[in-house]
Each structure stands twice: as C-alpha cells, then as structure tokens.
Coordinates of C-alpha atoms and ligand atoms in Angstrom, one line a residue:
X1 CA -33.9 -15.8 -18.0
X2 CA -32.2 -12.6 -16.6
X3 CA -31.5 -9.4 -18.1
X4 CA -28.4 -7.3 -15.9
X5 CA -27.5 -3.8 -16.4
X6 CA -23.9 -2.5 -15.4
X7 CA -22.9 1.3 -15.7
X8 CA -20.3 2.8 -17.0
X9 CA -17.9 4.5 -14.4
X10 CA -15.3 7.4 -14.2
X11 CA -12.2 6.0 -11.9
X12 CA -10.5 7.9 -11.1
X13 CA -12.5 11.5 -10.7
X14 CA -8.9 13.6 -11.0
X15 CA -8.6 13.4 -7.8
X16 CA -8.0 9.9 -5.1
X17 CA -5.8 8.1 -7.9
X18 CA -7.4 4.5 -7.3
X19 CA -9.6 5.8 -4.4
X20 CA -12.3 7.4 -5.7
X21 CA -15.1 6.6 -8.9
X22 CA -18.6 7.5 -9.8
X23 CA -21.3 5.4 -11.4
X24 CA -22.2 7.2 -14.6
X25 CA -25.9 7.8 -16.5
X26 CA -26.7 10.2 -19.6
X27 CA -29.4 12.4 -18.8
X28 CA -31.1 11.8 -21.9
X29 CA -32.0 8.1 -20.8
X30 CA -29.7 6.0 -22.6
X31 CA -27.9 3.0 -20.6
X32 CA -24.3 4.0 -20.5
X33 CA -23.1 0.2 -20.0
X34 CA -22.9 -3.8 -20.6
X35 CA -25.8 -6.5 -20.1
X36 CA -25.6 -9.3 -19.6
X37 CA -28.2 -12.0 -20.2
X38 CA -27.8 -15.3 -18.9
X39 CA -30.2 -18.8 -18.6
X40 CA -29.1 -22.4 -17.1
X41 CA -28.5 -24.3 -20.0
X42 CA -26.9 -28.3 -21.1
X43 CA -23.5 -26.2 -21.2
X44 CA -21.4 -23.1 -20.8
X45 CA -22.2 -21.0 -24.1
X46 CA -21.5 -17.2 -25.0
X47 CA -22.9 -14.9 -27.8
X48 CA -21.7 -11.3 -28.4
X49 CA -23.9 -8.7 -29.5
X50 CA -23.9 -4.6 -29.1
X51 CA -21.7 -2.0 -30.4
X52 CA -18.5 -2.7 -29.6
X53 CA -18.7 -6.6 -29.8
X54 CA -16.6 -5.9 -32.8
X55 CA -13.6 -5.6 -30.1
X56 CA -13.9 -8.3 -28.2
X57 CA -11.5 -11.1 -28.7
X58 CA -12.7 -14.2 -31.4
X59 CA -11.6 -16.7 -28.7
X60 CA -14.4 -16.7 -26.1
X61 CA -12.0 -18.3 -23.9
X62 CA -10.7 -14.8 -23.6
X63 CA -13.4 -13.2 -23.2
X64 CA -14.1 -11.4 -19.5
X65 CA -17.1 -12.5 -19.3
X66 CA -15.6 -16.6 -19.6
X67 CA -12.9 -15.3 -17.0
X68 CA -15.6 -14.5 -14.6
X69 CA -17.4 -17.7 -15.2
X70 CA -14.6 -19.9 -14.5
X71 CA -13.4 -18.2 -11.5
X72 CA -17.3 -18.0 -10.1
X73 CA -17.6 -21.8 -10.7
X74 CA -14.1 -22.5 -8.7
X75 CA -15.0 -20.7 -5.9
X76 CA -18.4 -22.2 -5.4
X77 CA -16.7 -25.8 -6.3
X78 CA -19.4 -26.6 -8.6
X79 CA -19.7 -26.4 -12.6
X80 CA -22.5 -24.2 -13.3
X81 CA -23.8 -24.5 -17.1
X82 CA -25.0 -21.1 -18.7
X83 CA -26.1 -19.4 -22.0
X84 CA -25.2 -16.1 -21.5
X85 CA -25.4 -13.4 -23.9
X86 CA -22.9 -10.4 -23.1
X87 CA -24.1 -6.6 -24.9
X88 CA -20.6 -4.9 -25.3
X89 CA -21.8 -0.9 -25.4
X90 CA -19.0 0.5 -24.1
X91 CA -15.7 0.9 -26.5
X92 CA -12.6 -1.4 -24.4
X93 CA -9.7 0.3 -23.6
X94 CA -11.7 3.8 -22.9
X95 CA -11.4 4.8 -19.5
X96 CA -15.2 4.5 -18.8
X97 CA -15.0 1.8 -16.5
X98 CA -16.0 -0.9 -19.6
X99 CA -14.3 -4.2 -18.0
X100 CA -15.4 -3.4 -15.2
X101 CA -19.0 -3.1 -16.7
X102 CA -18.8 -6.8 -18.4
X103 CA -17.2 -7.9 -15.2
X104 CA -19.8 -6.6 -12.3
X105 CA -22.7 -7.8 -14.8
X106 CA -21.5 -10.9 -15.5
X107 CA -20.9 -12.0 -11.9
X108 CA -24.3 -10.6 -10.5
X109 CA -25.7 -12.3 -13.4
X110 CA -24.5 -15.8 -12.4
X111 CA -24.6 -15.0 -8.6
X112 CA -28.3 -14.6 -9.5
X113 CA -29.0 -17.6 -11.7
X114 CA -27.6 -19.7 -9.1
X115 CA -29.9 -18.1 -6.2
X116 CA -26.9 -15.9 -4.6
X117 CA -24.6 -18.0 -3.3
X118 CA -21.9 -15.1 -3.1
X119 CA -22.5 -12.5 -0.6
X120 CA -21.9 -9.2 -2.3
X121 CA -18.1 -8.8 -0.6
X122 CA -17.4 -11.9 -2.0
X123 CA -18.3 -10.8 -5.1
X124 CA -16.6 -7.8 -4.9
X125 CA -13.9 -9.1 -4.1
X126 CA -13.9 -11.4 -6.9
X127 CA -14.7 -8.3 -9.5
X128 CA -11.2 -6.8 -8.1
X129 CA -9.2 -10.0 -8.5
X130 CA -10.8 -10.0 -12.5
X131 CA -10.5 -6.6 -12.9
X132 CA -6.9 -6.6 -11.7
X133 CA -5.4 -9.7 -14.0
X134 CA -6.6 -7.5 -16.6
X135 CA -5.0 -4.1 -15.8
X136 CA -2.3 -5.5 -14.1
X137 CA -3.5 -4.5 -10.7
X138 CA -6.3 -4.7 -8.7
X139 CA -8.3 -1.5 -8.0
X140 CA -11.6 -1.5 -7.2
X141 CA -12.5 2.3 -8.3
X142 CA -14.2 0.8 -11.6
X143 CA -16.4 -2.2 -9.9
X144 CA -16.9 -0.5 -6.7
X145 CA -19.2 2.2 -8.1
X146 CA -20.7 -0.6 -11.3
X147 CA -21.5 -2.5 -8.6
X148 CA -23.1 -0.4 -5.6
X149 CA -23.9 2.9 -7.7
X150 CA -23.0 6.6 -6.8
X151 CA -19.8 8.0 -5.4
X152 CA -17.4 5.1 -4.3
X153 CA -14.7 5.3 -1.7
X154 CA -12.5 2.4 -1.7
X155 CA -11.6 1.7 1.8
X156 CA -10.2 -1.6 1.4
X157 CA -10.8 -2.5 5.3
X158 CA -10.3 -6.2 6.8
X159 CA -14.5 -5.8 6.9
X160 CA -15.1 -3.2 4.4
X161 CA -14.0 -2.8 0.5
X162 CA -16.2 0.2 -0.4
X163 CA -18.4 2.7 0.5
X164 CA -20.8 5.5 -0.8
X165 CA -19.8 9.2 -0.2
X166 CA -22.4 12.2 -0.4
X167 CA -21.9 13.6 -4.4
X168 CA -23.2 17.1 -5.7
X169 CA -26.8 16.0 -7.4
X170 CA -26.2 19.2 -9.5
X171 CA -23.0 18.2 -11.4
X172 CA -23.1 17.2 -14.7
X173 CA -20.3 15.1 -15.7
X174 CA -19.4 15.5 -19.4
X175 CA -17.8 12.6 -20.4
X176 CA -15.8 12.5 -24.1
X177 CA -14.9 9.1 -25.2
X178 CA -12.7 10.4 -28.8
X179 CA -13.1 7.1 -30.3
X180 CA -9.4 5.6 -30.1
X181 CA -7.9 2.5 -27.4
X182 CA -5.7 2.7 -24.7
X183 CA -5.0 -0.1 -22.3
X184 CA -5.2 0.3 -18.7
X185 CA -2.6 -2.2 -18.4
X186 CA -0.2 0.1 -20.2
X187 CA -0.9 3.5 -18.9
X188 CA 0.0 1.6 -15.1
X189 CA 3.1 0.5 -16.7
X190 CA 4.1 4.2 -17.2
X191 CA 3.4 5.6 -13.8
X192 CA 6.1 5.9 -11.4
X193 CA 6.9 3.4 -8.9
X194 CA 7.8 6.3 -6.1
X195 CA 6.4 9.7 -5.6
X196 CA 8.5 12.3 -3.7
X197 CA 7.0 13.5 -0.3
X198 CA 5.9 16.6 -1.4
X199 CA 3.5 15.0 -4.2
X200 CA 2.3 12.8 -1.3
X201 CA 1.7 15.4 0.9
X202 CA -0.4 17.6 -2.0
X203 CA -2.2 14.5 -2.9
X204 CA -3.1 13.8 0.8
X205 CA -4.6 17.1 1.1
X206 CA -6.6 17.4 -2.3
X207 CA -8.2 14.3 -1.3
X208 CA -8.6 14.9 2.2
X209 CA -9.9 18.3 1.0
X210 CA -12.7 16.8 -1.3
X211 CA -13.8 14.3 1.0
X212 CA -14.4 17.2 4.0
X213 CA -16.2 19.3 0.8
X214 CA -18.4 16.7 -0.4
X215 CA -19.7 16.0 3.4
X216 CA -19.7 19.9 4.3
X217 CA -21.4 20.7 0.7
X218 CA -19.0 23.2 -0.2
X219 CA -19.3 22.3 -4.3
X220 CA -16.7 24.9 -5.3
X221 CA -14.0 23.7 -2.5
X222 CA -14.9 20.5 -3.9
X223 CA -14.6 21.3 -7.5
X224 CA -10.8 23.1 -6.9
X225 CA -9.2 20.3 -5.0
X226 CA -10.2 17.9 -8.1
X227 CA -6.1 17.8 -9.0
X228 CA -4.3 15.4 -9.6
X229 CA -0.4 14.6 -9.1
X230 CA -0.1 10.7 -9.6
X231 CA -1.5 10.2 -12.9
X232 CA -2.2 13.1 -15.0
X233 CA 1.3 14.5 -15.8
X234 CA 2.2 11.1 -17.3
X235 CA -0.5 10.1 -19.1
X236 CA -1.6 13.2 -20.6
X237 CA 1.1 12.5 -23.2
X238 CA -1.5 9.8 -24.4
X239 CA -4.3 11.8 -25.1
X240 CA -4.8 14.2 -28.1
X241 CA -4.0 17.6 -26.7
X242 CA -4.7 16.9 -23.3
X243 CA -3.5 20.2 -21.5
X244 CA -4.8 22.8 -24.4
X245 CA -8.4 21.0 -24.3
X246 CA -8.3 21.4 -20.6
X247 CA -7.5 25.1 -20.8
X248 CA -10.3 25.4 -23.4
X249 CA -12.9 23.3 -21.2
X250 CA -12.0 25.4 -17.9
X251 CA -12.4 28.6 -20.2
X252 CA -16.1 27.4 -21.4
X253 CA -17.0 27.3 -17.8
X254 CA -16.0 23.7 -16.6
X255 CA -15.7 23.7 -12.4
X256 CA -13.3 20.8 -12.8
X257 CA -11.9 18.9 -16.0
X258 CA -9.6 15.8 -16.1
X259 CA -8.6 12.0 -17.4
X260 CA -11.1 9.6 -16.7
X261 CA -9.9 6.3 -15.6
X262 CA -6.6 5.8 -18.0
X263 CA -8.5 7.7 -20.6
X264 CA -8.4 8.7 -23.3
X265 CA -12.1 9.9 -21.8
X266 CA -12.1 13.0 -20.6
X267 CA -14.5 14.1 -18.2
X268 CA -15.3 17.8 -17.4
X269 CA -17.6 19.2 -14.9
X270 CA -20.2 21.8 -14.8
X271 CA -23.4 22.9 -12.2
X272 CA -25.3 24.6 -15.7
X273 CA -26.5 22.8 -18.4
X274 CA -26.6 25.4 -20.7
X275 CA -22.9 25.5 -20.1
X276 CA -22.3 21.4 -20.1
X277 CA -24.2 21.6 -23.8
X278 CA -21.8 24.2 -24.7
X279 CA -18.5 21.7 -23.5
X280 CA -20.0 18.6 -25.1
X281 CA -20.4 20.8 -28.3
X282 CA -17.0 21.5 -28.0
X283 CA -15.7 18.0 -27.2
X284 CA -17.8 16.7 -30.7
X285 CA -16.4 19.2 -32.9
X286 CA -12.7 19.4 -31.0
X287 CA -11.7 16.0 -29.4
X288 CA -13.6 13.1 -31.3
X289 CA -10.9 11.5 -33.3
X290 CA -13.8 9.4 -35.6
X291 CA -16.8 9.0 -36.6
X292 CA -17.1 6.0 -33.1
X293 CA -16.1 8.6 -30.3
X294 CA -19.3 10.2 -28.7
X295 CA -20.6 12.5 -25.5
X296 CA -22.9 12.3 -22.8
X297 CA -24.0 14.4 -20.1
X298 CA -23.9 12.5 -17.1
X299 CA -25.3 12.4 -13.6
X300 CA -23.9 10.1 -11.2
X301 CA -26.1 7.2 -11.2
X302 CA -27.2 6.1 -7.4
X303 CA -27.9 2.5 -7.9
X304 CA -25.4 0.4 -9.9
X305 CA -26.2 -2.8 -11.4
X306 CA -29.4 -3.7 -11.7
X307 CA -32.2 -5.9 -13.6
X308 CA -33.4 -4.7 -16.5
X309 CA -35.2 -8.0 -17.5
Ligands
HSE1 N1 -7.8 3.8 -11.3 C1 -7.4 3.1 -12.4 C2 -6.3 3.8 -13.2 C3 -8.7 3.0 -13.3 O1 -6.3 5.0 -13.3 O2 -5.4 3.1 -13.7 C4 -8.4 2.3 -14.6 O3 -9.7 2.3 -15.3

C-alpha cells in the first residue's frame, strides 16, 4: 500500500497567464492537497473520502481519478487492477490547482504501484492531456508545480515541459478560497480569442520583467510586474468584489494581490507576517462567502508530490 500527497497550486501567479504557478503549503503544517492511496487488487475499485468528497460526481466513471486510470492503463497496453482510495481536500472548481491535485497523485500513485513504468515527462505529459479534457485546454501551470514542487515555468520544449525558477523564500502567499464554484472550463470560455498588440507587448514585458527579478533577487521589481492583462479584466466580474478587495488588500500592505488560477481564490502577497495575519483576517471577515471558504498562509512548497505513507 501507498499513501501520495499532491499540493495545492496557484496557476496562474497574476502574472505569465498559463506560464507560470507555485506549489502551495500552509505554514501552520496542514497538507494543502489530495491523496491518493492505492493497492493491487482482483479489480479496479474507488472510495471517496475527505472534505470535499461531497463534490465529486456519484458515477466513479467520472471521477478524475478513473480518467487517469484508464488512460495510464492504455498507454502502458496493459489492464492494471487497483483499490485506490482518493482524499478530496481541496473544494473543485476553486482555482487552487484541485484537479490537478487528484490528477498528479493519482498518476504517481499508479506509476508507482506498477514499479515506474512512465518516466516523469511521460507522465507529465499525460497530467496535461487529463487536466486539459477537463478545462477545455491543456496547461500545464497546475500539474507542473503538483508535480515537481516550487516555482514552475512551463516551457513546453520538444525535450523540456517544465522547469523550476528561483522564488522569494520570504513571501507569504495568502490564499482565500470564499467557499463558492467556478469552472475552469467556463472562465476559458470567456477570455478573448485575440489580444491587441499593445496588451501583448505589456504582457511580454511584465513577465519578462519577473523572470529577470526573480533570478536578480530584486523582490519589489518582482512584486510590481505581478499584472495581469489576459485574464483579470474578464474574470474579475466572477468574483465577489474583485477590484474593491484588491484596493483593500494592497492598502493592508499586500506587495502583490490577484486571481489565482480561474479563481474565485484570491491570492495576495506579503514579506511580514504580522501584515499577512492582518490580510487573512481580513479575507475571513470580508471575502468568505460561507461557513466552507477558508485561508492559509502559504509558502511555496519546494518538493511537490510526495509519499506520505
Ligand atoms: N492557467 C489556467 C487558467 C489555470 O487560468 O485558466 C486554471 O486553473
């Protein structure tokens, strides 16, 4: 029997729509994520437990974790019989990466059971192909950083999919999940298929600009060029109040503040953790919808999935 641990993930950052996502861990301990535990057995068979296992569809055929299964098996041509037992603690439909979670688990899970017969681009690459028939898309800013921990650059090279950048080990990333869904498939539907070349051009440089920050360690030039031009001004019409929280957040002393994923998270940024205690204060009272939604204070977490059992 194996026990695997996936963490949550914030993709995108507000800044490298797509390109860029972090690998997420409370510092107060808890796991931020899905497990996955999983044994050969006569047959394939799934149990749901945790949390949010209260969202995931009756029809296990539907279930991510099934999808992941039956793909694994047709690449490897061979029927693989499992027990698997999938912990759903992240809310679907968040913007915390929580797919992506079941997905990355899952697969490292059966790669495992069956001695690794996927080498991990393969297995990436099958996490994207997953992850995109659910959102419509693939994008590998969720999995990329589930998977191989920290700050994730997707290259998507012949040879490479991924890649770790340096990240500020003094931010805290304040993530605020308010408790309500919203599909990833749907908040891609209402993005624009064509940007004009000036958005292009300022999007270019805010990411170029972040990248050269985070290697030069220039946290405040960092911080400033977290904007964002391809998603934000459309879907903030999906969260509650996005633009007045914002304002509010910046005002508390947030370096940087925006949508994580498709949301509805939000995720705000600060070096002081007297003043990231005073925004996740302010994100309880202010933008929990119900009595589910919660905050964490984050680090980025360096190593991904892992065994936990
Ligand atoms: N980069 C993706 C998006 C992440 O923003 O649609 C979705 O979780």
């Amino acid at each position: 029997m194996i026990k695997i641990y996936a963490p949550a993930s914030i993709g995108n950052i507000g800044v490298g729509f797509d390109i860029l996502g972090a690998a997420i861990k409370p510092i107060n301990g808890d796991l931020l994520g899905d497990c996955i535990t999983i044994k050969l057995s006569e047959e394939f068979q799934l149990f749901n437990k945790g949390i949010f296992s209260n969202q995931l569809p009756v029809n296990n055929e539907q279930n991510i974790v099934w999808k992941c299964w039956s793909k694994f098996c047709n690449v490897i041509k061979k029927n693989i019989p499992v027990s698997i037992i999938l912990e759903k603690n992240l809310p679907i439909g968040s913007g915390l990466g929580s797919s992506a979670c079941s997905v990355v688990a899952t697969l490292v899970a059966i790669n495992e059971a069956c001695n690794n017969p996927l080498n991990s681009k393969d297995l990436l690459l099958l996490m994207g192909e997953v992850e995109g028939e659910i959102s419509g898309s693939i994008h590998y800013d969720n999995v990329a950083p589930s998977y191989f921990g920290g700050l994730q650059l997707i290259l998507e090279d012949t040879d490479i999919i991924s890649q770790k950048i340096p990240n500020f080990k003094n931010w805290l990333w304040i993530v605020a999940w308010p408790g309500i869904k919203l599909s990833t498939a749907e908040a891609r539907k209402i993005l624009p298929k064509k940007y004009t070349r000036d958005i292009c051009v300022k999007n270019s440089r805010c990411l170029a600009s972040f990248i050269h920050a985070s290697y030069t360690e220039q946290s405040n030039l960092a911080a400033r060029s977290m904007k964002e031009f391809i998603a934000e001004p459309y879907r903030s019409k999906l969260l509650p109040n996005f633009f007045k929280n914002k304002e509010k957040i910046k005002k508390l002393g947030a370096i940087s503040c925006g949508i994580s994923g498709s949301g509805p998270t939000i995720f705000a940024i600060s070096e002081d953790i007297e003043i990231a205690k005073k925004i996740s204060l302010w994100l309880e009272r202010n933008y929990l919808q119900n009595n589910t939604g919660f905050v964490y204070i984050c680090y980025i977490d360096a190593k991904g999935v892992r065994k936990i059992g």
